[in-house]
XYZ file of C-alpha atoms in Angstrom:
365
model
C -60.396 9.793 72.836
C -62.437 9.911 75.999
C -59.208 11.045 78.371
C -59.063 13.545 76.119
C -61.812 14.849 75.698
C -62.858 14.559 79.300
C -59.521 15.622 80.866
C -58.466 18.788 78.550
C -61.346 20.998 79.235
C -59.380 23.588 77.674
C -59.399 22.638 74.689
C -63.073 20.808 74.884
C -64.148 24.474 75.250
C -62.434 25.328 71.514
C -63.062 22.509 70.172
C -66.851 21.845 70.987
C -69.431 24.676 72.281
C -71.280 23.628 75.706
C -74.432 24.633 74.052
C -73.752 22.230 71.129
C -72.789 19.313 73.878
C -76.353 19.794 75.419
C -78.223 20.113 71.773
C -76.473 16.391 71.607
C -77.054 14.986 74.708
C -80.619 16.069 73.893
C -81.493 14.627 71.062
C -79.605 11.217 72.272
C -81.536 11.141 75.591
C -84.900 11.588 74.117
C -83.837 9.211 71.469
C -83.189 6.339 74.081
C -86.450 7.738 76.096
C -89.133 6.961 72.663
C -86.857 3.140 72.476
C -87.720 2.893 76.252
C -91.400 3.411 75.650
C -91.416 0.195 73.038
C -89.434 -1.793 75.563
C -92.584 -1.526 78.216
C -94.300 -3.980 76.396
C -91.715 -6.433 77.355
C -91.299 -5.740 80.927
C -92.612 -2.805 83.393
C -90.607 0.825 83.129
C -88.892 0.300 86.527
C -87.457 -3.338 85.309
C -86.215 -1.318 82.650
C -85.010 1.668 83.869
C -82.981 -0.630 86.628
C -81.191 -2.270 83.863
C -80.490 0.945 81.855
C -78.871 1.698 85.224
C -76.848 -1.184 85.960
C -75.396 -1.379 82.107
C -74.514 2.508 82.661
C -72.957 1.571 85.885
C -71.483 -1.255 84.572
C -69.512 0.803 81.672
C -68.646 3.396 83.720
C -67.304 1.337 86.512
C -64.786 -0.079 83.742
C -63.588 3.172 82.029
C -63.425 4.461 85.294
C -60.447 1.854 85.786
C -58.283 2.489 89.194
C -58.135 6.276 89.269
C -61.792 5.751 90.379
C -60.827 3.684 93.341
C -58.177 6.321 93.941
C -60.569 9.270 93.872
C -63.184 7.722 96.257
C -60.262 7.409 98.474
C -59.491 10.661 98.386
C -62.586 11.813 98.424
C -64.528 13.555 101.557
C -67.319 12.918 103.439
C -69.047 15.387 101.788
C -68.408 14.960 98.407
C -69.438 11.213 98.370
C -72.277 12.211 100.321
C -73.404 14.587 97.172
C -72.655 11.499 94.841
C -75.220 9.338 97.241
C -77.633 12.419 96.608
C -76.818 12.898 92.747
C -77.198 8.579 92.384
C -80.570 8.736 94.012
C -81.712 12.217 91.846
C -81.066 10.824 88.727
C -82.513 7.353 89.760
C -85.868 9.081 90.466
C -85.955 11.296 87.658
C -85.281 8.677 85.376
C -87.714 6.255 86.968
C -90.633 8.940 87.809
C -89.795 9.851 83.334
C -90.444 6.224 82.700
C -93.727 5.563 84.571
C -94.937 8.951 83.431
C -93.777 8.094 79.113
C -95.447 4.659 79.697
C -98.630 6.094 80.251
C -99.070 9.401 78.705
C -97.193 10.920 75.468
C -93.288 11.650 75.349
C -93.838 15.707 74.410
C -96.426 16.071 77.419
C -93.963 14.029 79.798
C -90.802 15.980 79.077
C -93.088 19.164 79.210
C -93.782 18.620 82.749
C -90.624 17.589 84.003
C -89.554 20.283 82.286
C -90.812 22.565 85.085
C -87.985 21.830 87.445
C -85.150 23.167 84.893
C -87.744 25.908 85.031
C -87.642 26.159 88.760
C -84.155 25.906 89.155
C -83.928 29.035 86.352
C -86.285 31.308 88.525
C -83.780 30.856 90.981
C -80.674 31.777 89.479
C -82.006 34.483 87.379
C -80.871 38.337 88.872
C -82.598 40.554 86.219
C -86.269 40.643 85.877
C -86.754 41.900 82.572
C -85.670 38.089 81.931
C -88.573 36.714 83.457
C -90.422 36.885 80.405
C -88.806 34.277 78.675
C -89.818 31.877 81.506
C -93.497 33.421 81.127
C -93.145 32.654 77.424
C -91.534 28.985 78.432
C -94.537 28.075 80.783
C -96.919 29.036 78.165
C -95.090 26.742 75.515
C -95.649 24.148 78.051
C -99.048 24.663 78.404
C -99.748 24.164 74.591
C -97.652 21.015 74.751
C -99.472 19.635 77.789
C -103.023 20.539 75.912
C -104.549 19.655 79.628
C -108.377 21.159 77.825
C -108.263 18.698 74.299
C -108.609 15.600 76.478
C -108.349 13.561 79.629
C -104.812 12.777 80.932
C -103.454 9.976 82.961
C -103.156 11.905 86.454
C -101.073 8.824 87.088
C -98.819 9.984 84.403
C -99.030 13.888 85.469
C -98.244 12.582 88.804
C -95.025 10.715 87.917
C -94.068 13.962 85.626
C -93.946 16.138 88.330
C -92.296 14.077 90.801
C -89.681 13.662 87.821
C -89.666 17.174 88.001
C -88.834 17.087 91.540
C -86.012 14.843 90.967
C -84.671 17.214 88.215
C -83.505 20.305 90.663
C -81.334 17.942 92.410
C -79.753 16.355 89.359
C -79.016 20.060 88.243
C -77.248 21.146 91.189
C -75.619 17.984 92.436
C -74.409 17.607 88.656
C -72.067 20.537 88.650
C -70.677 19.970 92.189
C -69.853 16.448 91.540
C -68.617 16.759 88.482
C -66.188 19.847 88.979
C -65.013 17.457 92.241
C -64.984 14.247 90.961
C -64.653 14.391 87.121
C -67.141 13.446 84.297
C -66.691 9.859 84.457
C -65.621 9.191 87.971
C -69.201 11.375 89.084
C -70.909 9.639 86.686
C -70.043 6.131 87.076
C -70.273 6.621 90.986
C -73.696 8.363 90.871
C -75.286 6.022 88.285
C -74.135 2.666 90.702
C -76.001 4.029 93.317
C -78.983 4.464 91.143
C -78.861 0.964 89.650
C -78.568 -0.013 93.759
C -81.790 2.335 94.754
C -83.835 0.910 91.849
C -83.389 -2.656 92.167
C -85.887 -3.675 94.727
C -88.185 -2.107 92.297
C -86.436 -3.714 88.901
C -84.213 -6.463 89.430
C -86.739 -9.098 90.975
C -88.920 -9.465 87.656
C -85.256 -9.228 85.724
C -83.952 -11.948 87.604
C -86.855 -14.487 87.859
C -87.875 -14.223 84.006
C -84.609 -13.096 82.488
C -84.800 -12.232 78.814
C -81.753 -11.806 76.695
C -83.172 -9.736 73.875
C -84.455 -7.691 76.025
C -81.554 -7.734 78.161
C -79.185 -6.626 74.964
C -81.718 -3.990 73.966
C -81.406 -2.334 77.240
C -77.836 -1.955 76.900
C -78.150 -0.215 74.023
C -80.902 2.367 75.451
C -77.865 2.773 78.247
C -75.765 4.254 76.136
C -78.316 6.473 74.368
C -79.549 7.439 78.001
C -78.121 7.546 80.580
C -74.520 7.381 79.824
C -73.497 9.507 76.720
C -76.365 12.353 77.552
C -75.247 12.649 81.347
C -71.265 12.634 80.253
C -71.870 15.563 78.089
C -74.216 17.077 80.392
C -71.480 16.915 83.697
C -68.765 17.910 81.077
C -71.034 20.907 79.942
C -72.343 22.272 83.136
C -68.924 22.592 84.849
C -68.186 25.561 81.828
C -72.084 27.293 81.579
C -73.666 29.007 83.914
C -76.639 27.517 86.101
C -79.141 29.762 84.655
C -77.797 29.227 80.779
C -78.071 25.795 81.184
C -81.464 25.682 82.733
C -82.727 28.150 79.731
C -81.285 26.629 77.030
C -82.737 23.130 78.410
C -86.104 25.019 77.516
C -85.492 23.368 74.214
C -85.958 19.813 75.673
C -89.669 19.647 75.201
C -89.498 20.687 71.772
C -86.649 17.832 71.095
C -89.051 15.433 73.182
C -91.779 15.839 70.884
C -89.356 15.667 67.634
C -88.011 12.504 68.700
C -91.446 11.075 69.976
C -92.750 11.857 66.459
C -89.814 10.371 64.594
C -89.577 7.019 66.658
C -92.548 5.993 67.908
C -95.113 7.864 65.624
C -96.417 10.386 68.266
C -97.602 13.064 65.658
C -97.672 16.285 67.183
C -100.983 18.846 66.571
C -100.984 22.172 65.635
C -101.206 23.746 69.209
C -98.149 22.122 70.155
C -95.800 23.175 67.204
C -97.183 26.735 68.519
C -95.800 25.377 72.080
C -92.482 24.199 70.404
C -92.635 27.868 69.069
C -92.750 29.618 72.241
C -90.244 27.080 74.198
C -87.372 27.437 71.733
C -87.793 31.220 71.268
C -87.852 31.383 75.322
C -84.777 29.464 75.303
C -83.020 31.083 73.154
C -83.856 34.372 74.517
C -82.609 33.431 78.160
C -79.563 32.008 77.051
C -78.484 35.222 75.226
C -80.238 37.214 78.306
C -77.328 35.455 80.654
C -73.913 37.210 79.741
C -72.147 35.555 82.487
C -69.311 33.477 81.304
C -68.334 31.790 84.665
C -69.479 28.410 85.712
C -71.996 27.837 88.659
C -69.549 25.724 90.246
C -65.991 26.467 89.655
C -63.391 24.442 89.166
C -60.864 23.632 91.852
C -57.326 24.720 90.936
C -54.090 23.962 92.897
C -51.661 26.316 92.634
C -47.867 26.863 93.377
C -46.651 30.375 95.058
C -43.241 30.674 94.009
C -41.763 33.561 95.895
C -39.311 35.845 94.560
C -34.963 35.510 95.024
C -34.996 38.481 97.359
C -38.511 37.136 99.175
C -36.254 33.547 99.590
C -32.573 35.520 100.569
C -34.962 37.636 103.335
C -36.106 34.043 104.678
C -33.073 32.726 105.031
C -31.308 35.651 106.219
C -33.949 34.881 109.371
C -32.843 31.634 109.858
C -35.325 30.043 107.568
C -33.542 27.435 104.848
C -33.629 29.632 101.458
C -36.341 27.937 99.004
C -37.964 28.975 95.497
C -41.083 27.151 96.537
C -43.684 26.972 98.939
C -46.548 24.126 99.766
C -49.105 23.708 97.457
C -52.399 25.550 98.103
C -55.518 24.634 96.625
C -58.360 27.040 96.010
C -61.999 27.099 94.754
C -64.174 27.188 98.109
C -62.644 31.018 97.741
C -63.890 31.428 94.815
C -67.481 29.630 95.517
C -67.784 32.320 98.371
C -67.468 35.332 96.271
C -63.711 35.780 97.339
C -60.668 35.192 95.232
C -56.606 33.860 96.529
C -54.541 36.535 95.080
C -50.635 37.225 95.294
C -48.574 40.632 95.208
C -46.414 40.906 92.264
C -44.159 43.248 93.899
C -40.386 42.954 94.410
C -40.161 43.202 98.056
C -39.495 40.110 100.730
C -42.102 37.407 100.759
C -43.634 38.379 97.180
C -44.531 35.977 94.654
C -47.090 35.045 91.994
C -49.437 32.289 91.767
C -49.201 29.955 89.288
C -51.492 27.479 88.343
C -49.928 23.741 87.938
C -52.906 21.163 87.950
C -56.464 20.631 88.967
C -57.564 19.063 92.539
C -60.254 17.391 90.729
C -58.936 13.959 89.897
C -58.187 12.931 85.963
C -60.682 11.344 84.463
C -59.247 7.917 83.106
């Protein structure tokens, strides 16, 4: 079910909407976040977030199976130099959100961090009449934050925003690695080198008092977040648009303060359903204000230029042994650079067409 899903992005597209895939991974992330909060009273966030990241790593490492070994070795310098990067982003982020959720309220927490996706949608955004949905997201924020009803943890702020920090890089390193690595090859690579850069800070207090339930619970918070949220998240951003997924995100606090009130009893007041208001309206509006339909990072394609009979019989009238086929050419850095591999249809010598015949990514197991 998972090669499928993962491997026929075709029919992932018909089949399931990105936007619904990152309504999901949502609701499941901030689901596993509010369980995460009653697990600090067990052990300290980073304990916890390091073995989140190891069962993650753990389960990915095994689906991944020996096409993942195969990719790495086929991989360049450059790509497994983004994983390191992506591993490291996502380690912070989710360590910097669980310091900040132990000590100041899941809503507020997401609200902050939430100011990266908005960072990263200031960027990408090319008309400015769309600017006022991220006027009308930062004042949603604001409401949700509440920073004039009482005193906050500037511990807590300070963690947020460093989160936030953290959150630009996951963005951006999750579409390149996923579009050249695959979901769950980029996945299970990125989250083993978060489980390594977090356990100076988690494993020690794991390993010298080691306890099971708590052990078994994290597992489960694993698979609520990280693993099933990123998956759907790398699957999702390889088909939207960097600034449609960064807008649509804007619905993240509002989910945040749902699933903080539904888990953990973190009632929300009235100015901050007015803040849910404005966020979701805001998202909404800049998703349907971005009418591009092309990914951020596009997929790499390998194709196959057949050439035409009388392109192969003017070859080998020059010597050349007659063929239908030619080498394989792969392109996508093209296409990242504005520029696009194209092929004359016409009938005399040396034309062809381009066909497509597989993806330079490798499959997903």
């Amino acid at each position: 079910m998972i090669r499928s899903f993962l491997t026929s992005p075709r029919h992932a597209r018909i089949q399931v909407p990105a936007p619904l895939m990152l309504l999901v991974a949502m609701f499941t992330l901030h689901t596993g976040s509010a369980l995460a909060v009653t697990a600090f009273d067990q052990a300290s966030p980073a304990t916890v977030t390091w073995l989140r990241l190891t069962w993650a790593a753990l389960l990915l490492l095994a689906l991944g199976g020996p096409s993942l070994w195969r990719a790495v070795r086929a991989a360049t310098p450059r790509e497994l130099g983004a994983v390191v990067i992506l591993g490291t982003a996502s380690a912070g982020m989710m360590l910097f959100y669980s310091e900040a959720t132990a000590r100041i309220e899941l809503g507020t927490a997401t609200s902050i961090e939430f100011l990266g996706t908005l960072v990263v949608a200031v960027a990408a955004m090319r008309r400015r009449r769309e600017l006022v949905w991220i006027v009308a997201a930062v004042v949603g924020v604001v409401c949700l934050t509440r920073p004039w009803q009482s005193e906050l943890d500037l511990a807590g702020i300070g963690f947020a925003l460093a989160g936030a920090v953290c959150v630009v890089g996951y963005i951006v390193l999750t579409q390149r690695v996923g579009a050249g690595f695959g979901a769950v090859h980029g996945l299970a690579l990125a989250m083993t080198v978060g489980a390594l850069v977090t356990a100076p800070l988690g494993a020690p207090a794991a390993v010298a008092e080691p306890d099971l339930g708590l052990i078994a619970f994290t597992l489960l918070i694993a698979l609520l977040f990280p693993m099933v949220p990123f998956l759907l998240e790398m699957v999702a951003l390889q088909r939207m648009s960097r600034t449609a997924y960064s807008t649509f995100s804007s619905l993240e606090p509002a989910v945040a303060l749902v699933m903080g009130m539904i888990v953990i009893g973190q009632a929300p007041v009235a100015v901050q359903l007015v803040g849910m208001g404005l966020v979701v309206v805001a998202g909404v509006g800049a998703a349907r204000g971005d009418r591009g339909s092309r990914p951020a990072v596009p997929r790499r394609e390998t194709v196959r230029v057949r050439r035409s009979p009388a392109g192969a019989a003017g070859e080998a009238g020059a010597g050349a042994p007659p063929t239908d086929e030619c080498p394989r050419v792969t392109v996508g850095a093209a296409e990242e650079s504005g520029t696009a591999l194209t092929a004359d249809p016409g009938t005399g010598p040396g034309a062809g067409r381009a066909e497509p015949v597989a993806s330079a990514a490798p499959s997903a197991p």
